[in-house]
PDB file of C-alpha atoms in Angstrom:
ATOM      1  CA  UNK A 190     -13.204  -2.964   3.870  1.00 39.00           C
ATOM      2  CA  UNK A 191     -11.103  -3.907   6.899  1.00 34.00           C
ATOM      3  CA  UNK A 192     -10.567  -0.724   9.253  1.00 36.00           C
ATOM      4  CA  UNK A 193      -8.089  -1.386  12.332  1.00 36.00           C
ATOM      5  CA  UNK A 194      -7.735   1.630  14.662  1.00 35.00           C
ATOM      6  CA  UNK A 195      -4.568   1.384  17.416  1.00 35.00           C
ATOM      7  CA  UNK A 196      -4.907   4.669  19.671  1.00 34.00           C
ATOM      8  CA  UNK A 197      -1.671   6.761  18.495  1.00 43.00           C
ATOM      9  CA  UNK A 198      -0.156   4.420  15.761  1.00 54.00           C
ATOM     10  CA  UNK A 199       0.357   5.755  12.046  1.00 81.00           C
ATOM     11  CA  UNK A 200      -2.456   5.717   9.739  1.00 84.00           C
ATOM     12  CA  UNK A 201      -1.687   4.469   5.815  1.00 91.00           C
ATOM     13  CA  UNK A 202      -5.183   4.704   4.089  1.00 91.00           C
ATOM     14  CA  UNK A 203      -4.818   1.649   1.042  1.00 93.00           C
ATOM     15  CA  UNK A 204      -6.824   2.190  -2.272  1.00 92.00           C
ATOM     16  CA  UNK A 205      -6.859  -0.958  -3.744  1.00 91.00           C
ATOM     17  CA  UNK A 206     -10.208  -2.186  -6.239  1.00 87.00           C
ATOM     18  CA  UNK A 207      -9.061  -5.832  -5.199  1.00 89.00           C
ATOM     19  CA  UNK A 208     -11.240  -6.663  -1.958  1.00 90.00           C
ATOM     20  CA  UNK A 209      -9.044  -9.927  -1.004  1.00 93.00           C
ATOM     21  CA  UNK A 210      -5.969  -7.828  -1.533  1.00 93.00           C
ATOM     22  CA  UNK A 211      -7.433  -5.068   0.207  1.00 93.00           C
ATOM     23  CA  UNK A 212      -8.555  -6.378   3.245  1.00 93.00           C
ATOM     24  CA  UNK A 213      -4.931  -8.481   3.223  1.00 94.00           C
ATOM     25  CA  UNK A 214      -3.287  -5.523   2.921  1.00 94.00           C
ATOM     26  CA  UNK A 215      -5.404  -3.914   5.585  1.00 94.00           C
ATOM     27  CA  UNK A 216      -4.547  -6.857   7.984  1.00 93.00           C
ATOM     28  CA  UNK A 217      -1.072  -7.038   7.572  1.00 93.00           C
ATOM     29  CA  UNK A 218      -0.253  -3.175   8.155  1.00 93.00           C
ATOM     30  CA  UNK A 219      -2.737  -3.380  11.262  1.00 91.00           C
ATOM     31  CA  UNK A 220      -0.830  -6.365  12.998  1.00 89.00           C
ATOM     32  CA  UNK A 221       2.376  -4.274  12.511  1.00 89.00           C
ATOM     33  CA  UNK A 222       0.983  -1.628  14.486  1.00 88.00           C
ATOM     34  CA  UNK A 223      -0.805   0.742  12.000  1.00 88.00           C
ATOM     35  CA  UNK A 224      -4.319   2.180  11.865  1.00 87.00           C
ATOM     36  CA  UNK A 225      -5.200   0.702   8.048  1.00 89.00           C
ATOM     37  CA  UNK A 226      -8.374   2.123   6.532  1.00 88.00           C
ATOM     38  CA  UNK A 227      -8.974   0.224   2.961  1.00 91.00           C
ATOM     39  CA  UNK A 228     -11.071   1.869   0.167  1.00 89.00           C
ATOM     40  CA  UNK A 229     -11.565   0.703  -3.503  1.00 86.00           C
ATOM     41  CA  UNK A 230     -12.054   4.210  -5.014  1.00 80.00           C
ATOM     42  CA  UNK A 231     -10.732   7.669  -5.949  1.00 79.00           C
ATOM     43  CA  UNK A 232     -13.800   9.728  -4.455  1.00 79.00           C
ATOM     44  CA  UNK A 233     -12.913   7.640  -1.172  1.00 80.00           C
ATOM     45  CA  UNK A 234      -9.304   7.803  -0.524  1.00 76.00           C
ATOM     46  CA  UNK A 235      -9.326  11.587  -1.109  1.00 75.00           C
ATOM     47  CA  UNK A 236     -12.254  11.755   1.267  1.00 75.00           C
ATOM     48  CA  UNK A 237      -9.491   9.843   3.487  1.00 73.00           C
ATOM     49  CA  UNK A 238      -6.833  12.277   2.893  1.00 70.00           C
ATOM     50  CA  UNK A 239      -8.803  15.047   3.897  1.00 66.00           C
ATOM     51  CA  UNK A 240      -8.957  14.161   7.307  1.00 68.00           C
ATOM     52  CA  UNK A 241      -5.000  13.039   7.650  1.00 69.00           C
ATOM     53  CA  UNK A 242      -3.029  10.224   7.037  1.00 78.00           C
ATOM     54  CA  UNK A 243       0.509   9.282   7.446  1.00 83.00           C
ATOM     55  CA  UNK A 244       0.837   7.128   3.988  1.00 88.00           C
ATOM     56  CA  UNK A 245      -1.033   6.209   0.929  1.00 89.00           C
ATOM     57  CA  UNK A 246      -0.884   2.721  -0.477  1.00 93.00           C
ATOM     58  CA  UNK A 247      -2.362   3.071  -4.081  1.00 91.00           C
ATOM     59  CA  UNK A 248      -3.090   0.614  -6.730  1.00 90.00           C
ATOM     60  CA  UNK A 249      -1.976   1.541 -10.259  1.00 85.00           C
ATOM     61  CA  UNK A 250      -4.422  -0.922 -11.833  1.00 80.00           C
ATOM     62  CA  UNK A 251      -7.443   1.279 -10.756  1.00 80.00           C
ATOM     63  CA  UNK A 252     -10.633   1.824 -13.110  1.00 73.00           C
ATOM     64  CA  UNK A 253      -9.343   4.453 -15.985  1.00 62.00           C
ATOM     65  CA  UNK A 254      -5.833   4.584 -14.934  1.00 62.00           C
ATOM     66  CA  UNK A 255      -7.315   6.267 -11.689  1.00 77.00           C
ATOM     67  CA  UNK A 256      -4.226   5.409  -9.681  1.00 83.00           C
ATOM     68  CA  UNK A 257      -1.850   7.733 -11.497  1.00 84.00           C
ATOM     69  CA  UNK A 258      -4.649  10.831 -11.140  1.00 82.00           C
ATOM     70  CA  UNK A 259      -5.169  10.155  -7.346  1.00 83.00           C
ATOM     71  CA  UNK A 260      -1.394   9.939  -6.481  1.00 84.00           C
ATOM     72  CA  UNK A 261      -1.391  13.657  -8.647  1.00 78.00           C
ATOM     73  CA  UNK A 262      -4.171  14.605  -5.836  1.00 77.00           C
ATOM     74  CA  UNK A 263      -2.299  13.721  -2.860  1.00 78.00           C
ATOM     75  CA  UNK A 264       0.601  15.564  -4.180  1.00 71.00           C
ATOM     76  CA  UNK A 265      -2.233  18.678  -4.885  1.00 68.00           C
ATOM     77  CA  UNK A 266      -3.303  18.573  -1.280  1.00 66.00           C
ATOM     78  CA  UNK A 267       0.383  18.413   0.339  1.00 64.00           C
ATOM     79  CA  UNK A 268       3.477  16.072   1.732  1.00 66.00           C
ATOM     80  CA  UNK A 269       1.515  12.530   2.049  1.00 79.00           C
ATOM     81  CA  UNK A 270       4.276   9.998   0.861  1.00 85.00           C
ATOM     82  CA  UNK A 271       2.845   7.453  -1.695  1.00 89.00           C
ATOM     83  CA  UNK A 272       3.930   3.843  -2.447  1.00 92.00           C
ATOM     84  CA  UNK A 273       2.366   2.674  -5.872  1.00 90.00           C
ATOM     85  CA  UNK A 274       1.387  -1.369  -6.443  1.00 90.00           C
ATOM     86  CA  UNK A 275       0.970  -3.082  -9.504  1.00 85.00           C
ATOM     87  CA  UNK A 276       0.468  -6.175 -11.281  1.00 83.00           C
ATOM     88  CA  UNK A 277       3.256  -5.070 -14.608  1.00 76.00           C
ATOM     89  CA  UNK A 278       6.851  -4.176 -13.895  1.00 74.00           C
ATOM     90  CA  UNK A 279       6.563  -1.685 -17.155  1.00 75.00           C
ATOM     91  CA  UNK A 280       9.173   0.349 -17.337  1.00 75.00           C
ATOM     92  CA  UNK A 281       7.177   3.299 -18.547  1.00 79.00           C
ATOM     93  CA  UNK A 282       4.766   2.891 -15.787  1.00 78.00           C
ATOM     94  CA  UNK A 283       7.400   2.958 -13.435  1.00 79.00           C
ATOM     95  CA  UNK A 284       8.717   6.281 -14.685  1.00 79.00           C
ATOM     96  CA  UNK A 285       5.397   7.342 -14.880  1.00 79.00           C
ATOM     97  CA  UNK A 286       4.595   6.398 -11.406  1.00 81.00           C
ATOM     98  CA  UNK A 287       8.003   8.512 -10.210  1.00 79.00           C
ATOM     99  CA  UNK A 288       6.976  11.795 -12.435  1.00 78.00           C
ATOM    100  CA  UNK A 289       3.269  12.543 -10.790  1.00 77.00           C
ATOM    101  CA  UNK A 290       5.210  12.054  -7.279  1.00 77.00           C
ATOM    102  CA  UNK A 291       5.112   8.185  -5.849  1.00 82.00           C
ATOM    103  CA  UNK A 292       7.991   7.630  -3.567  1.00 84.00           C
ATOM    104  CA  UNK A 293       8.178   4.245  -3.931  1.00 86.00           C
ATOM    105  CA  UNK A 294       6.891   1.048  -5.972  1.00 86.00           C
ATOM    106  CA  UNK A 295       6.088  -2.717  -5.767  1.00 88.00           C
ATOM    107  CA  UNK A 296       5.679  -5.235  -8.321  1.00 86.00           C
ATOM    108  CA  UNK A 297       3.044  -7.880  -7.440  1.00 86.00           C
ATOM    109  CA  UNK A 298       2.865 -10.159  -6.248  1.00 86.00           C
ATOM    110  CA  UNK A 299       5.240  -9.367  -3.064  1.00 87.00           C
ATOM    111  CA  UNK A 300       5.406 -10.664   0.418  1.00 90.00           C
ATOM    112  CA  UNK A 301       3.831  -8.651   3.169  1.00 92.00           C
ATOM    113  CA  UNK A 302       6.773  -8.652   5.235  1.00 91.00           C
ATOM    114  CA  UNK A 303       8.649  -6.703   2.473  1.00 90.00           C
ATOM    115  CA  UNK A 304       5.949  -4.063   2.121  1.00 92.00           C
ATOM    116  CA  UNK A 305       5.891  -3.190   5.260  1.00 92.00           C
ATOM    117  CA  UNK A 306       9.490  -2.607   5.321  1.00 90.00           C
ATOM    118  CA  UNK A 307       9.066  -0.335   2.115  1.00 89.00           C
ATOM    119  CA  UNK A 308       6.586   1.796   4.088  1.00 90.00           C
ATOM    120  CA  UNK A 309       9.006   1.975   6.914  1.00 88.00           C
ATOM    121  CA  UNK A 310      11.564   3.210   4.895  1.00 84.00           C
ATOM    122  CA  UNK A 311       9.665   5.795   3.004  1.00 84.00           C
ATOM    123  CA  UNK A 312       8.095   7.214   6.631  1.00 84.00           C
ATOM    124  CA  UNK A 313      11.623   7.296   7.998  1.00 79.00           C
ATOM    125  CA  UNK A 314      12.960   9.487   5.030  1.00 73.00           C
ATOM    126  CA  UNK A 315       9.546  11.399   4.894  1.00 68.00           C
ATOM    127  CA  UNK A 316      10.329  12.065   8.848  1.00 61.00           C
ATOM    128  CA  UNK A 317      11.425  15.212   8.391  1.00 45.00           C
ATOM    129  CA  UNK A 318       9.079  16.658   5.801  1.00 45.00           C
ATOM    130  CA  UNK A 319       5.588  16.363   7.931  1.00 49.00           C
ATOM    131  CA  UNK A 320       7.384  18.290  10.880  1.00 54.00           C
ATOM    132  CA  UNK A 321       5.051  21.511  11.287  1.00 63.00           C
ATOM    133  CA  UNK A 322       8.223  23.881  10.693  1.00 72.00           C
ATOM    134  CA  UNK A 323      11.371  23.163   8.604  1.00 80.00           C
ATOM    135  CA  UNK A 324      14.542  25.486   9.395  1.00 85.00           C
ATOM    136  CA  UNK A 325      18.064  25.271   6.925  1.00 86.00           C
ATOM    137  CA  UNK A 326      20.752  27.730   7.656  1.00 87.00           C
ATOM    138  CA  UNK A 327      18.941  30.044   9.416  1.00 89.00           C
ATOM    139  CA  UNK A 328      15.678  30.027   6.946  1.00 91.00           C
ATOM    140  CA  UNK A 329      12.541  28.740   8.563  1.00 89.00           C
ATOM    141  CA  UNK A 330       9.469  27.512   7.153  1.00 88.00           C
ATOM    142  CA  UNK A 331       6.351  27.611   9.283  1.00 82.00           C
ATOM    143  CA  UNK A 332       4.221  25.115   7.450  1.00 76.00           C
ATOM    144  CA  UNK A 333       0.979  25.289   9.340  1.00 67.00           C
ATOM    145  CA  UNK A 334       1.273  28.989   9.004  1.00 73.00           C
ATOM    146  CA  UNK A 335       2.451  29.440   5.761  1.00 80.00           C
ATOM    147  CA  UNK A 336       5.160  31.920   7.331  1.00 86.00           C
ATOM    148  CA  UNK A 337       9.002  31.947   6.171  1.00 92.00           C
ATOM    149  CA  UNK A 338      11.810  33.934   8.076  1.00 91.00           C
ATOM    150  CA  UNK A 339      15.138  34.458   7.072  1.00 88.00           C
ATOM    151  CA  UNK A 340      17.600  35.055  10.334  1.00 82.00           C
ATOM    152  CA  UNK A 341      14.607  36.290  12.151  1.00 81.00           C
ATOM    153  CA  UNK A 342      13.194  39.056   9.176  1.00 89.00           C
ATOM    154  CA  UNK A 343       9.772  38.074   8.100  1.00 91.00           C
ATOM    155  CA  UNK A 344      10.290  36.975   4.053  1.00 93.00           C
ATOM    156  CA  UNK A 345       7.145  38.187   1.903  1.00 92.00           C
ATOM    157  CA  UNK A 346       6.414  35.648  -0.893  1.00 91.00           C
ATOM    158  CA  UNK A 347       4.170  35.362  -3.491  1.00 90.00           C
ATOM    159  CA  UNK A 348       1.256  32.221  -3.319  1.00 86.00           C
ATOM    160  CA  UNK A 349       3.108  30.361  -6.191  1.00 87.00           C
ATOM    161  CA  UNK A 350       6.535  31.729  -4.709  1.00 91.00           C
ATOM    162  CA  UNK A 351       5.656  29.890  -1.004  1.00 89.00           C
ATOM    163  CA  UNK A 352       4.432  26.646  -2.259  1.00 88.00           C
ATOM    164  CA  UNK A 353       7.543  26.146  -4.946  1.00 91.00           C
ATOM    165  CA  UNK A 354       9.462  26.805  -1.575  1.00 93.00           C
ATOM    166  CA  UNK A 355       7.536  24.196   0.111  1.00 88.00           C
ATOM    167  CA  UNK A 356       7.849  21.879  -2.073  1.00 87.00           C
ATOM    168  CA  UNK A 357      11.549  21.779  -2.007  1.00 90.00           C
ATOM    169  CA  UNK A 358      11.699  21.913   1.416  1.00 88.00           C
ATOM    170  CA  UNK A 359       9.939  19.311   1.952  1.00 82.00           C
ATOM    171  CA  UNK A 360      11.921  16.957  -0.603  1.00 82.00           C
ATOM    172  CA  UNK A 361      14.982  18.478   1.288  1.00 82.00           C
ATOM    173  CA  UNK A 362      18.016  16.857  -0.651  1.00 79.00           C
ATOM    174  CA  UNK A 363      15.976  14.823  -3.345  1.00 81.00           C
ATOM    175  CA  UNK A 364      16.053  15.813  -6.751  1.00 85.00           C
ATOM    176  CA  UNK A 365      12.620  17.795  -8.119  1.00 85.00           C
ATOM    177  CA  UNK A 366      12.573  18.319 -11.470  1.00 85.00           C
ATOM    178  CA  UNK A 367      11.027  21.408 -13.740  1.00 84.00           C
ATOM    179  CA  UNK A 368       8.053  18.570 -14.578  1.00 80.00           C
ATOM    180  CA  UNK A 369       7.221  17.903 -11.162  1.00 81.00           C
ATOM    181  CA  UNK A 370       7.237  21.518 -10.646  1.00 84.00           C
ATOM    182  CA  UNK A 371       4.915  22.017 -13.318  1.00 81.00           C
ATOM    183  CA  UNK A 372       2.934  19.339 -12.762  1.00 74.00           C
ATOM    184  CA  UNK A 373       2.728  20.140  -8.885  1.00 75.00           C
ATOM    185  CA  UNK A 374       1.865  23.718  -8.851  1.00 78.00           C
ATOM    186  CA  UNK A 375       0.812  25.110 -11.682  1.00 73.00           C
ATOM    187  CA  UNK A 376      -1.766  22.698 -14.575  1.00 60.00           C
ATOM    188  CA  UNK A 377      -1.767  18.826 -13.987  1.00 46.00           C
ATOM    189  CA  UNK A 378       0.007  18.489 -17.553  1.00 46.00           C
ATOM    190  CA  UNK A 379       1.967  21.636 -17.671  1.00 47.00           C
ATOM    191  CA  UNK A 380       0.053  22.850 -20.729  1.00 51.00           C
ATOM    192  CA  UNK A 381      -1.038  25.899 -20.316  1.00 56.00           C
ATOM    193  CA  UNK A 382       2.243  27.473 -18.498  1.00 65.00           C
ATOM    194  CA  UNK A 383       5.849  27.503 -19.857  1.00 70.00           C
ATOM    195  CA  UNK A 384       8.719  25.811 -18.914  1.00 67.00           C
ATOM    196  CA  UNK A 385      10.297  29.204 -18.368  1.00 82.00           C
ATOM    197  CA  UNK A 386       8.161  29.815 -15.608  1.00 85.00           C
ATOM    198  CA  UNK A 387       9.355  27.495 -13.549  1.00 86.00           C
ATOM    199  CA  UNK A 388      12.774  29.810 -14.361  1.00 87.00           C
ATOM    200  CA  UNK A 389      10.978  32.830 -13.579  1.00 91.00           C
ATOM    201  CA  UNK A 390       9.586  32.126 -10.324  1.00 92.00           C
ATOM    202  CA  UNK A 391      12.189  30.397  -9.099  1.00 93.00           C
ATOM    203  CA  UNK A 392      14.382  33.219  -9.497  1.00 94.00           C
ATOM    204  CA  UNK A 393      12.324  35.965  -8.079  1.00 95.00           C
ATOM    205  CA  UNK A 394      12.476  33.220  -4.597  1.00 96.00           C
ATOM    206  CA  UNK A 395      16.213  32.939  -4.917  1.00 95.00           C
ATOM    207  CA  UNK A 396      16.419  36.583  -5.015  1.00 95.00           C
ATOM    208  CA  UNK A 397      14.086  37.014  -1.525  1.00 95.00           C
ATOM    209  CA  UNK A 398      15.158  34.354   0.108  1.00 95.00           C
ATOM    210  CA  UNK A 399      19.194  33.820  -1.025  1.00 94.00           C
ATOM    211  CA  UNK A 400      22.028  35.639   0.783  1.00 92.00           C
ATOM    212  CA  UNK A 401      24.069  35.335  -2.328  1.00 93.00           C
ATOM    213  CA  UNK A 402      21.109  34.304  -5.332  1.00 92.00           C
ATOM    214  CA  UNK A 403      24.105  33.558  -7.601  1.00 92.00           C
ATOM    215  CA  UNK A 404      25.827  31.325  -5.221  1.00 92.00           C
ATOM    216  CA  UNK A 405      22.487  29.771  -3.533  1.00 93.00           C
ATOM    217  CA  UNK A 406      22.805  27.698  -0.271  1.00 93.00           C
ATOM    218  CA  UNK A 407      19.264  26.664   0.018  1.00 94.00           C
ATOM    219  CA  UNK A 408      17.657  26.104  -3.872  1.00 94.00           C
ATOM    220  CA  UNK A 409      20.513  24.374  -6.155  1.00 92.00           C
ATOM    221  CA  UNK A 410      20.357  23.156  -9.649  1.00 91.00           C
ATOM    222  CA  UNK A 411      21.087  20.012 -10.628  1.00 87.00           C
ATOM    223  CA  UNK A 412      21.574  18.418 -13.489  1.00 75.00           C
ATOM    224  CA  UNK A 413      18.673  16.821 -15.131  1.00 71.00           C
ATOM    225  CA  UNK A 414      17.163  19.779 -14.885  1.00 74.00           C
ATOM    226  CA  UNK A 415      16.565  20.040 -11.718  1.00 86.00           C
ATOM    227  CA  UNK A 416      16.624  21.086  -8.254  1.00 91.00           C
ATOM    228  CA  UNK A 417      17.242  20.114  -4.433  1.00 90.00           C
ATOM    229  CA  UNK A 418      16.592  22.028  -1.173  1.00 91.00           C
ATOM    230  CA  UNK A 419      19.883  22.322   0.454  1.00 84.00           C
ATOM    231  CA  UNK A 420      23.031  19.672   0.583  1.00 72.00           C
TER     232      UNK A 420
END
């Protein structure tokens, strides 16, 4: 696959089982100033992941409905926006596609010109959530160090507490909802937990990390149900 490296430029790994489309793909994101690293499997784009990337390109149409899983393992292994292709503009897919975490989605076939400016757009709102440290209000959340302070005082969470925390932060005014949640941080499918945990934990966060948990400033709900990370 084609592998373009530009000293200091963004990376976007692209899993795509099309070679033509791959290598395409890999071209046009390198010319734009990109490092573009192509793979046509699972097992390799995760390899890929574990060393860092700025964006994942993904192909829906992989073998065994692969693309849905691997987008799941990105969101597993942290904040690595996703942009989903495909060859069907099913609406179910779509929805599908939004649930297990993709921030965006094209339709093929597309120009170029207008994938790249979809990736430009998702980095720009992602920005904020692949800083090292995220502060609201006087909360801070030391991401590299797993470390959250509330006007200075140390805040002791729970594993399951921190990364619920994380999670919102780092969708910090999008909507996450009780499925994503699930989905996210506790069994792929959400089977072997209830939905009342979500309830549970979330409430025993509020409670460390809220000045007022009844009136929160940082975790609201929405409706849906769901939840965003401050205004």
């Amino acid at each position: 696959m084609e592998y373009d490296t530009l000293m200091g430029a963004k990376k976007v790994v692209i899993v795509e089982d099309d070679e033509l489309l791959n290598r395409a793909l890999c071209k046009a994101f390198a010319n734009a100033g990109y490092e573009a690293q192509g793979f046509g499997s699972v097992r390799e784009g995760m390899d890929a992941i574990q060393r860092g990337t700025s964006l994942m390109v993904i192909d829906i149409g992989l073998p065994a409905g692969e693309g849905f899983a691997l987008c799941q393992k990105v969101r597993d292994c942290g904040g690595t926006p996703v942009i989903f292709l495909t060859a069907r503009d099913d609406e179910m897919d779509m929805i599908r596609a939004f649930d297990c975490g993709a921030d965006d989605y094209l339709v093929k076939p597309f120009p170029m010109a207008v994938l790249l400016k979809h990736a430009e757009a998702v980095l720009r709102r992602m920005g904020e959530g692949h800083t090292q440290a995220f502060s609201y209000e006087g909360l801070r959340i030391d991401f590299a160090r797993k470390q959250v302070t509330s006007g200075g005082r140390d805040v002791k969470l729970t594993p399951k507490e921190y990364v619920l925390l994380e999670l919102l932060a780092r969708n910090h005014k999008r909507v996450v909802t009780k499925r994503m949640i699930l989905e996210q941080i506790w069994d792929a499918k959400g089977s072997y937990v209830e939905e009342n945990t979500v309830n549970v934990t979330l409430s025993r966060l509020r409670k460390k990390i809220e000045p007022d948990p009844d009136n929160p400033i940082y975790i609201k709900t929405v409706f849906g149900p769901g939840y965003t990370f401050g205004e």
